[in-house]
Short mmCIF file of C-alpha atoms and ligand atoms in Angstrom, two decimals:
data_model
loop_
_atom_site.label_atom_id
_atom_site.label_comp_id
_atom_site.label_asym_id
_atom_site.label_seq_id
_atom_site.Cartn_x
_atom_site.Cartn_y
_atom_site.Cartn_z
CA MET A 1 0.10 0.15 0.08
CA ASP A 2 1.26 3.35 -0.93
CA ARG A 3 2.62 5.65 2.07
CA PRO A 4 1.04 8.91 2.66
CA ARG A 5 3.23 11.66 1.25
CA ILE A 6 4.35 14.51 3.48
CA THR A 7 4.82 17.89 1.88
CA ILE A 8 8.29 19.45 3.22
CA PHE A 9 7.78 23.01 3.72
CA ASP A 10 11.20 24.67 4.34
CA THR A 11 11.28 27.79 6.34
CA THR A 12 14.99 28.21 6.38
CA LEU A 13 14.89 31.40 4.45
CA ARG A 14 12.24 32.98 6.49
CA ASP A 15 11.95 31.74 10.09
CA GLY A 16 15.32 30.37 10.05
CA GLU A 17 16.87 33.56 8.70
CA GLN A 18 15.12 35.37 11.55
CA SER A 19 17.28 33.64 14.25
CA PRO A 20 20.18 35.64 15.53
CA GLY A 21 23.23 35.61 13.22
CA CYS A 22 21.61 33.93 10.49
CA SER A 23 20.62 36.68 8.13
CA MET A 24 21.49 36.39 4.54
CA ASN A 25 21.71 38.73 1.53
CA VAL A 26 19.74 38.31 -1.73
CA GLN A 27 22.52 36.24 -3.49
CA GLU A 28 23.06 34.00 -0.62
CA LYS A 29 19.34 33.38 -0.26
CA LEU A 30 19.09 32.59 -3.99
CA ARG A 31 22.09 30.11 -3.65
CA LEU A 32 20.61 28.43 -0.81
CA ALA A 33 17.03 28.28 -2.52
CA GLN A 34 18.79 26.39 -5.47
CA GLN A 35 20.18 23.75 -3.07
CA LEU A 36 16.79 23.51 -1.35
CA ASP A 37 15.42 22.73 -4.75
CA ARG A 38 18.19 20.02 -5.44
CA LEU A 39 17.24 18.68 -1.98
CA GLY A 40 13.80 18.24 -3.07
CA VAL A 41 11.83 20.25 -0.66
CA ASP A 42 8.06 20.92 -1.84
CA VAL A 43 7.59 24.50 -0.66
CA ILE A 44 10.28 27.11 0.10
CA GLU A 45 9.20 29.95 2.12
CA ALA A 46 11.39 32.51 0.57
CA GLY A 47 10.67 35.39 2.99
CA PHE A 48 8.39 38.15 4.44
CA PRO A 49 8.22 40.56 1.61
CA ILE A 50 6.86 43.43 3.73
CA ALA A 51 9.65 43.06 6.23
CA SER A 52 12.36 44.81 4.23
CA ASP A 53 13.40 45.60 0.50
CA GLY A 54 15.89 42.91 0.72
CA ASP A 55 13.27 40.34 1.74
CA PHE A 56 11.19 41.42 -1.09
CA GLU A 57 13.97 41.25 -3.51
CA ALA A 58 14.89 37.86 -2.32
CA VAL A 59 11.43 36.37 -2.58
CA GLN A 60 11.20 37.93 -6.03
CA SER A 61 14.36 36.49 -7.51
CA ILE A 62 13.78 33.03 -6.08
CA ALA A 63 10.24 33.12 -7.43
CA ALA A 64 11.73 33.94 -10.81
CA SER A 65 14.43 31.43 -10.91
CA LEU A 66 12.92 28.00 -9.42
CA ARG A 67 10.00 26.57 -11.45
CA ARG A 68 9.44 23.16 -9.60
CA PRO A 69 8.82 24.13 -5.78
CA ILE A 70 5.99 26.13 -4.50
CA ILE A 71 7.40 29.38 -3.41
CA ALA A 72 5.60 30.98 -0.34
CA GLY A 73 5.71 34.57 0.80
CA LEU A 74 4.65 35.44 4.40
CA ALA A 75 2.08 38.23 5.36
CA ARG A 76 0.41 39.43 8.36
CA ALA A 77 -3.33 39.53 8.19
CA CYS A 78 -3.66 42.73 6.54
CA THR A 79 -4.21 44.15 2.96
CA GLY A 80 -0.89 45.85 2.78
CA ASP A 81 1.20 42.83 3.83
CA VAL A 82 -0.85 40.48 1.59
CA ASP A 83 -0.33 42.84 -1.49
CA ARG A 84 3.22 43.11 -1.05
CA ALA A 85 3.58 39.36 -0.68
CA TRP A 86 1.60 38.74 -3.83
CA GLN A 87 3.69 41.44 -5.68
CA ALA A 88 7.01 39.68 -4.81
CA LEU A 89 5.41 36.31 -5.88
CA GLN A 90 4.50 37.69 -9.43
CA GLY A 91 7.29 35.52 -11.29
CA ALA A 92 6.57 32.32 -9.42
CA ALA A 93 5.43 29.28 -11.27
CA ARG A 94 3.56 27.99 -8.15
CA PRO A 95 3.13 30.96 -5.58
CA ARG A 96 1.54 30.62 -2.26
CA VAL A 97 0.63 33.43 -0.08
CA HIS A 98 0.99 32.38 3.71
CA VAL A 99 -1.07 34.63 6.05
CA PHE A 100 -0.81 34.52 9.78
CA LEU A 101 -2.63 36.20 12.90
CA ALA A 102 -2.25 35.48 16.36
CA THR A 103 -5.06 33.99 18.06
CA SER A 104 -4.04 33.14 21.86
CA ASP A 105 -5.54 35.46 24.43
CA ILE A 106 -1.93 36.36 25.61
CA HIS A 107 -1.20 37.53 22.15
CA LEU A 108 -4.51 39.24 21.51
CA LYS A 109 -4.34 41.22 24.72
CA TYR A 110 -0.82 42.31 25.01
CA LYS A 111 0.54 42.37 21.51
CA LEU A 112 -2.19 43.00 19.08
CA ARG A 113 -4.71 44.53 21.75
CA ILE A 114 -7.57 43.28 19.82
CA THR A 115 -10.78 41.17 20.81
CA ARG A 116 -11.36 37.64 19.65
CA GLU A 117 -14.07 39.08 17.39
CA LYS A 118 -11.96 41.43 15.78
CA CYS A 119 -9.25 38.70 15.38
CA LEU A 120 -11.85 36.37 13.76
CA GLU A 121 -12.92 39.15 11.32
CA GLN A 122 -9.26 40.08 10.47
CA ALA A 123 -8.19 36.39 9.72
CA ARG A 124 -11.33 35.90 7.46
CA ASP A 125 -10.89 39.32 5.62
CA ALA A 126 -7.01 38.70 4.94
CA VAL A 127 -7.59 35.11 3.85
CA ARG A 128 -10.37 36.15 1.51
CA HIS A 129 -8.20 38.95 0.04
CA ALA A 130 -5.29 36.52 -0.44
CA LYS A 131 -7.71 34.08 -2.11
CA SER A 132 -8.79 36.63 -4.62
CA LEU A 133 -5.26 36.99 -5.70
CA CYS A 134 -3.71 33.65 -5.31
CA PRO A 135 -5.28 30.15 -5.46
CA ASP A 136 -2.77 28.65 -3.03
CA VAL A 137 -3.53 30.34 0.49
CA GLU A 138 -1.98 29.08 3.78
CA PHE A 139 -3.31 30.46 7.10
CA SER A 140 -1.49 30.16 10.41
CA PRO A 141 -2.96 31.04 13.66
CA GLU A 142 0.15 32.02 15.49
CA ASP A 143 0.60 30.44 19.14
CA ALA A 144 -2.11 28.18 18.26
CA THR A 145 -1.00 25.66 21.04
CA ARG A 146 -1.73 28.24 23.68
CA THR A 147 -4.99 29.34 21.97
CA ASP A 148 -8.54 28.53 23.58
CA VAL A 149 -9.33 25.20 21.56
CA ALA A 150 -12.97 26.37 20.86
CA PHE A 151 -11.69 29.72 19.50
CA LEU A 152 -8.89 27.94 17.60
CA CYS A 153 -11.55 25.85 15.74
CA GLN A 154 -13.79 28.84 15.02
CA VAL A 155 -10.69 30.76 13.41
CA VAL A 156 -9.60 27.82 11.44
CA GLU A 157 -12.95 27.14 10.24
CA ALA A 158 -13.46 30.76 9.30
CA ALA A 159 -10.09 30.88 7.28
CA ILE A 160 -10.96 27.69 5.44
CA ALA A 161 -14.42 29.23 4.49
CA ALA A 162 -12.50 32.27 3.32
CA GLY A 163 -10.51 29.90 0.93
CA ALA A 164 -7.32 28.70 2.64
CA THR A 165 -5.97 25.50 1.26
CA THR A 166 -3.42 24.74 3.95
CA VAL A 167 -4.05 25.42 7.82
CA ASN A 168 -0.79 25.45 9.70
CA ILE A 169 -0.78 25.06 13.46
CA PRO A 170 2.11 26.75 14.96
CA ASP A 171 3.52 25.81 18.38
CA THR A 172 5.07 29.27 18.17
CA VAL A 173 6.73 29.17 21.63
CA GLY A 174 7.60 25.57 21.67
CA TYR A 175 5.43 24.97 24.63
CA SER A 176 3.50 21.67 23.52
CA MET A 177 4.25 18.23 24.37
CA PRO A 178 3.91 15.50 21.68
CA GLU A 179 0.96 13.68 22.93
CA GLU A 180 -0.65 17.27 23.41
CA TYR A 181 0.19 18.37 19.92
CA GLY A 182 -1.04 15.32 18.27
CA ASN A 183 -4.39 15.46 20.15
CA LEU A 184 -4.78 19.13 19.08
CA ILE A 185 -4.52 17.96 15.31
CA ARG A 186 -6.98 15.36 16.08
CA THR A 187 -9.46 17.70 17.81
CA LEU A 188 -9.17 20.06 14.80
CA GLN A 189 -10.12 17.33 12.58
CA GLU A 190 -12.99 16.31 14.46
CA ARG A 191 -14.51 19.73 15.11
CA VAL A 192 -13.77 21.96 12.13
CA ALA A 193 -15.89 21.86 9.12
CA GLY A 194 -14.33 21.67 5.93
CA ILE A 195 -10.90 20.48 7.28
CA ASP A 196 -10.86 17.26 5.54
CA LYS A 197 -10.61 19.38 2.28
CA VAL A 198 -7.38 21.26 3.18
CA THR A 199 -3.72 20.31 4.33
CA ILE A 200 -2.94 20.38 7.91
CA SER A 201 0.56 21.61 8.69
CA THR A 202 2.92 21.36 11.66
CA HIS A 203 5.12 24.28 12.69
CA CYS A 204 6.91 23.44 15.93
CA HIS A 205 9.56 25.49 17.59
CA ASN A 206 12.26 23.72 19.73
CA ASP A 207 12.15 25.86 23.10
CA LEU A 208 11.94 22.54 25.08
CA GLY A 209 13.64 20.36 22.53
CA LEU A 210 10.44 18.79 21.29
CA ALA A 211 10.17 20.37 17.77
CA VAL A 212 10.75 17.32 15.76
CA ALA A 213 8.83 15.02 18.32
CA ASN A 214 5.80 17.32 18.13
CA SER A 215 5.96 17.65 14.27
CA LEU A 216 6.01 13.74 14.12
CA ALA A 217 3.36 13.39 16.56
CA GLY A 218 1.26 15.87 14.29
CA VAL A 219 2.05 13.72 11.25
CA GLN A 220 0.83 10.65 13.11
CA ALA A 221 -2.36 12.49 13.89
CA GLY A 222 -2.99 13.31 10.33
CA ALA A 223 -1.07 16.55 9.38
CA ARG A 224 0.37 16.07 5.90
CA GLN A 225 2.72 19.10 5.55
CA VAL A 226 5.65 19.64 7.97
CA GLU A 227 7.36 22.93 8.33
CA CYS A 228 10.98 22.81 9.15
CA ALA A 229 14.46 24.26 8.60
CA ILE A 230 17.97 23.01 7.59
CA ASN A 231 19.90 22.59 10.84
CA GLY A 232 16.88 23.47 12.85
CA ILE A 233 17.53 27.11 12.69
CA GLY A 234 14.87 29.64 13.45
CA GLU A 235 13.53 31.92 16.16
CA ARG A 236 15.16 31.26 19.51
CA ALA A 237 15.85 27.74 19.98
CA GLY A 238 14.86 27.18 16.19
CA ASN A 239 12.39 25.23 14.30
CA ALA A 240 12.13 21.54 13.68
CA SER A 241 15.22 20.36 12.17
CA LEU A 242 14.45 19.10 8.34
CA GLU A 243 17.01 16.41 8.29
CA GLU A 244 15.91 14.91 11.61
CA ILE A 245 12.18 14.74 10.62
CA VAL A 246 13.11 13.22 7.05
CA MET A 247 15.53 10.78 8.60
CA ALA A 248 13.11 9.77 11.20
CA MET A 249 10.71 8.71 8.78
CA ARG A 250 13.09 7.02 6.62
CA VAL A 251 14.97 4.87 9.35
CA ARG A 252 11.69 4.15 11.16
CA PRO A 253 8.90 3.62 8.57
CA ASP A 254 7.44 0.91 10.96
CA ARG A 255 6.48 3.72 13.19
CA TYR A 256 6.24 6.68 10.66
CA PRO A 257 5.23 5.07 7.51
CA TYR A 258 5.25 8.10 5.22
CA GLU A 259 7.05 9.50 2.20
CA THR A 260 8.77 12.50 1.35
CA ALA A 261 10.57 13.81 -1.71
CA ILE A 262 13.76 14.65 -0.14
CA ALA A 263 16.99 13.42 -1.71
CA GLY A 264 18.84 12.16 1.35
CA GLU A 265 22.41 12.45 -0.28
CA HIS A 266 21.68 16.36 -0.33
CA LEU A 267 20.98 16.73 3.34
CA TYR A 268 24.65 17.18 4.45
CA PRO A 269 25.63 19.50 1.62
CA SER A 270 22.71 21.51 2.43
CA SER A 271 23.75 21.80 5.83
CA GLN A 272 27.21 22.61 5.10
CA MET A 273 26.12 25.33 2.70
CA LEU A 274 23.81 26.94 5.30
CA ALA A 275 26.61 27.06 7.87
CA GLU A 276 29.19 28.39 5.21
CA ILE A 277 26.76 31.26 4.38
CA THR A 278 25.65 32.18 7.81
CA ARG A 279 28.79 31.33 9.56
CA VAL A 280 26.96 29.71 12.27
CA PRO A 281 28.52 26.25 12.85
CA VAL A 282 26.62 23.14 13.27
CA GLN A 283 27.04 21.76 16.96
CA PRO A 284 29.35 18.67 16.51
CA ASN A 285 26.86 16.14 18.08
CA LYS A 286 23.87 17.45 15.96
CA ALA A 287 21.70 14.53 14.93
CA ILE A 288 22.28 13.45 11.20
CA ILE A 289 24.50 16.06 10.11
CA GLY A 290 26.99 17.01 12.99
CA ARG A 291 30.50 16.29 12.75
CA ASN A 292 30.44 13.48 15.17
CA ALA A 293 27.12 12.03 14.02
CA PHE A 294 29.05 9.32 12.29
CA ALA A 295 32.33 9.40 14.25
CA HIS A 296 33.16 6.59 16.73
CA GLU A 297 35.93 6.98 19.51
CA ALA A 298 35.49 4.35 22.16
CA GLY A 299 37.33 1.17 21.46
CA ILE A 300 34.42 -1.00 21.69
CA HIS A 301 32.50 0.92 19.38
CA GLN A 302 35.40 1.08 16.88
CA ASP A 303 35.92 -2.69 17.17
CA GLY A 304 32.19 -3.26 16.30
CA MET A 305 32.20 -0.90 13.60
CA LEU A 306 35.31 -2.44 11.93
CA LYS A 307 33.55 -5.77 12.10
CA ASN A 308 30.33 -4.44 10.76
CA PRO A 309 29.10 -0.80 10.71
CA LEU A 310 25.39 -2.13 11.40
CA THR A 311 26.74 -2.41 15.08
CA TYR A 312 26.58 1.26 15.80
CA GLU A 313 25.08 2.99 12.80
CA ILE A 314 21.35 2.99 12.05
CA MET A 315 21.86 4.68 8.71
CA THR A 316 24.75 5.17 6.48
CA PRO A 317 26.74 8.47 6.23
CA GLN A 318 26.17 8.17 2.40
CA SER A 319 22.44 8.14 2.76
CA VAL A 320 22.54 11.65 4.03
CA GLY A 321 25.44 12.99 1.93
CA VAL A 322 28.13 12.61 4.62
CA PRO A 323 31.42 11.48 2.90
CA ASP A 324 32.18 8.73 5.38
CA SER A 325 32.37 7.69 9.13
CA ARG A 326 35.21 9.13 11.04
CA LEU A 327 37.00 6.98 13.42
CA VAL A 328 38.79 9.36 15.78
CA LEU A 329 41.89 8.33 17.55
CA GLY A 330 41.53 9.38 21.07
CA LYS A 331 42.22 8.22 24.44
CA HIS A 332 39.08 5.91 24.19
CA SER A 333 40.34 4.06 21.35
CA GLY A 334 41.35 0.58 21.48
CA ARG A 335 44.19 -1.60 20.14
CA HIS A 336 42.14 -2.84 17.33
CA ALA A 337 41.61 0.57 15.76
CA LEU A 338 45.26 1.59 16.58
CA ALA A 339 46.59 -1.40 14.87
CA LEU A 340 44.44 -0.69 11.76
CA ARG A 341 45.63 2.92 11.67
CA CYS A 342 49.32 1.90 11.91
CA GLU A 343 48.49 -0.67 9.11
CA GLN A 344 47.17 1.95 6.92
CA LEU A 345 50.19 4.18 7.52
CA GLY A 346 52.33 1.15 6.47
CA HIS A 347 53.42 -0.45 9.67
CA GLN A 348 52.42 -3.76 10.89
CA PHE A 349 53.26 -4.85 14.53
CA GLU A 350 53.56 -7.94 16.46
CA ARG A 351 51.52 -8.17 19.47
CA ARG A 352 54.42 -7.04 21.91
CA GLU A 353 55.48 -3.95 19.60
CA LEU A 354 51.73 -2.91 19.47
CA ASP A 355 51.44 -3.14 23.14
CA GLU A 356 54.34 -0.60 23.54
CA ILE A 357 52.88 1.69 20.72
CA TYR A 358 49.58 1.44 22.56
CA ARG A 359 51.01 2.25 25.88
CA ARG A 360 52.71 5.44 24.40
CA PHE A 361 49.67 6.16 22.28
CA VAL A 362 47.41 6.27 25.54
CA VAL A 363 49.72 8.47 27.18
CA LEU A 364 49.76 10.94 24.17
CA ALA A 365 46.25 10.71 23.55
CA ASP A 366 45.50 11.65 27.31
CA ARG A 367 47.18 14.77 26.66
CA ILE A 368 46.18 15.97 23.24
CA LYS A 369 42.81 14.50 22.86
CA LYS A 370 43.06 13.74 19.16
CA VAL A 371 45.99 11.87 17.76
CA GLN A 372 46.95 12.68 14.27
CA ASP A 373 48.82 10.57 11.73
CA SER A 374 52.06 12.76 12.19
CA HIS A 375 52.08 11.99 15.90
CA LEU A 376 51.50 8.28 15.26
CA LEU A 377 54.26 8.08 12.85
CA GLU A 378 56.55 9.87 15.17
CA LEU A 379 55.68 7.57 17.98
CA ILE A 380 56.12 4.52 15.83
CA GLN A 381 59.77 5.85 14.75
CA ASP A 382 60.45 6.27 18.42
CA VAL A 383 59.53 2.84 19.37
CA ALA A 384 61.38 1.38 16.34
CA SER A 385 64.63 3.41 17.22
CA GLY A 386 64.38 2.47 20.97
CA ASN A 387 64.04 6.14 21.86
CA VAL A 388 62.65 7.04 25.32
CA SER A 389 59.68 8.34 23.91
CA SER A 390 59.43 11.66 22.14
CA SER A 391 55.93 11.23 22.04
CA ASP A 392 55.64 11.08 25.67
CA VAL A 393 57.23 14.48 25.79
CA THR A 394 55.95 15.91 22.65
CA GLY A 395 53.12 18.28 23.26
CA SER A 396 54.66 20.17 26.00
CA LYS A 397 55.85 22.80 23.60
CA GLY A 398 52.49 22.51 21.53
CA LYS A 399 54.31 22.79 18.12
CA LYS A 400 53.78 19.49 16.89
CA PHE A 401 49.87 19.25 16.93
CA PRO A 402 48.12 20.73 13.86
CA PRO A 403 44.40 20.89 14.39
CA ALA A 404 43.03 17.88 12.17
CA ALA A 405 42.28 14.78 13.81
CA ALA A 406 43.45 11.31 12.46
CA THR A 407 40.51 9.52 11.04
CA LEU A 408 39.88 6.06 9.61
CA GLN A 409 37.64 5.06 7.02
CA PHE A 410 35.27 2.27 7.65
CA PRO A 411 35.22 -0.86 5.24
CA ARG A 412 32.44 0.29 2.90
CA ALA A 413 33.91 3.36 1.55
CA VAL A 414 37.36 1.90 0.79
CA SER A 415 37.00 1.00 -2.74
CA ALA A 416 36.86 4.43 -4.20
CA ALA A 417 40.09 5.64 -2.69
CA ALA A 418 42.25 2.53 -3.12
CA GLY A 419 43.57 3.20 -6.49
CA ALA A 420 44.69 6.75 -5.79
CA ASN A 421 46.66 5.70 -2.66
CA ALA A 422 48.08 2.44 -3.69
CA SER A 423 51.43 3.41 -4.71
CA ASP A 424 52.03 6.22 -2.07
CA SER A 425 54.16 5.63 0.71
CA HIS A 426 52.06 7.79 2.83
CA PRO A 427 48.49 7.04 1.77
CA ALA A 428 47.31 9.27 4.43
CA GLN A 429 48.41 12.32 2.84
CA VAL A 430 46.76 11.58 -0.42
CA SER A 431 43.02 11.51 -0.36
CA GLY A 432 42.34 13.59 2.78
CA SER A 433 40.10 16.61 2.65
CA ALA A 434 40.18 19.73 4.95
CA GLY A 435 43.08 18.32 6.78
CA GLN A 436 41.57 15.08 7.47
CA ALA A 437 43.42 12.08 6.33
CA SER A 438 41.46 9.09 4.56
CA VAL A 439 43.09 5.84 3.73
CA SER A 440 42.17 2.98 1.77
CA ILE A 441 42.00 -0.44 3.08
CA PRO A 442 41.05 -3.72 1.38
CA PHE A 443 37.81 -4.66 3.27
CA THR A 444 34.64 -5.86 1.99
CA ASP A 445 31.54 -3.35 2.02
CA HIS A 446 29.30 -4.81 5.04
CA HIS A 447 26.42 -2.40 4.09
CA SER A 448 24.18 -3.62 1.43
CA GLU A 449 21.78 -1.04 -0.28
CA GLN A 450 18.86 -2.56 1.81
CA GLU A 451 20.74 -2.11 4.93
CA ASP A 452 20.92 1.60 4.44
CA TYR A 453 18.31 2.24 6.80
CA LEU A 454 18.85 -0.74 9.33
CA TRP A 455 15.23 -1.03 10.66
CA GLY A 456 13.69 0.66 8.00
CA VAL A 457 13.51 -1.57 4.88
O1 KIV B 1 6.16 30.39 14.81
C1 KIV B 1 5.26 30.81 14.21
O2 KIV B 1 3.89 30.99 14.76
C2 KIV B 1 5.49 31.54 12.84
C3 KIV B 1 4.26 31.66 11.94
C4 KIV B 1 4.58 33.11 11.32
C5 KIV B 1 3.86 30.68 11.14
O3 KIV B 1 6.71 31.36 12.39
ZN1 ZN B 2 7.95 30.17 13.66
#
């Protein structure tokens, strides 16, 4: 049976760009939008055209240059905003006007200073106006999860009657819990007339670290569009992370039997491009695309990985576009990983020699955290020449420790690099990128295509 298709609505260029330090100029936004197109997102929210001339121009140029995805422009629930958004979207093959208005009593009382009656009327009028210009209209009741449920149902029903084709339910302040958010989506489906004719969307913020969990709960409850951002960027703690949502569905279709059109191999390049443009780095342990997401340092883990990557990886790095797993040589590394690295550097040792190398390696690793090839080669030379151990003293002056870490490639990725390195006396120097050495070794590939998503297929 066909799995329901989930529309991926990317708001990196709008909500994401609103996060501190993440602003982008028009050229940068266009470049990222082209990458989002390659990634396969269904909807690109390109900006908030009334907010600034730069935002207007960005929406305009993205709308004019991308033909496949829907291009959305954000507007507050008033004529001026809607007109400006529509103007920016003129060149779009598939335009969408996204109208929002806060509905919670907190926002009505303190921010907008309007009554519920006025809010209802404003939402209805703005959606009706947007619909008179554009067939594809999305409506978002901002702060929906803190809105009185009966009133929320009333506003959503009015927006649908006025022509909204997508209703988005924002957890604007990241307050909701997954079960609660799922129940809210269910309640709307039960109580709102006409909701079966429109797409229900999730838009969850990450203030309690639950944006992805809430979005998935929303999908399980019947939402068919997810709003999210690359690297999870967005206001405050961010939006639901696109890569986490997509890969949760892909790795666990037993729990989330849904399809997206995302090309997994473009996830990591998209993340890298965003980090490069904004100069906001990705936290190393970020799921899916963080630099440690496929790194293994503990000896037991390294040993398992060398025997079969399925032991500690639930998806392949390649399935998300990460070049390969990184096996970092540090103080938790075991003899097995060290021996393999030595072998890759052209040195094979008897048990007793390896014991000595390992003893010195542990001392060194304890001091410098990540042991690089150059350190290891020096250490090997010391042992071979019977030196007391320069590795034991190296580091005190700090001059011998360049920044890159030694890395090992796991079995599956070896074949591609093998030819290039075969005749080189220091293979580690040949195929490395960005200071990270990668060396070929003749292992077989343990991952079959079917095993790409361990539990998933
Ligand atoms: O978080 C939010 O409520 C929003 C709306 C504009 C959709 O970003
Ligand atoms: Zn938001």
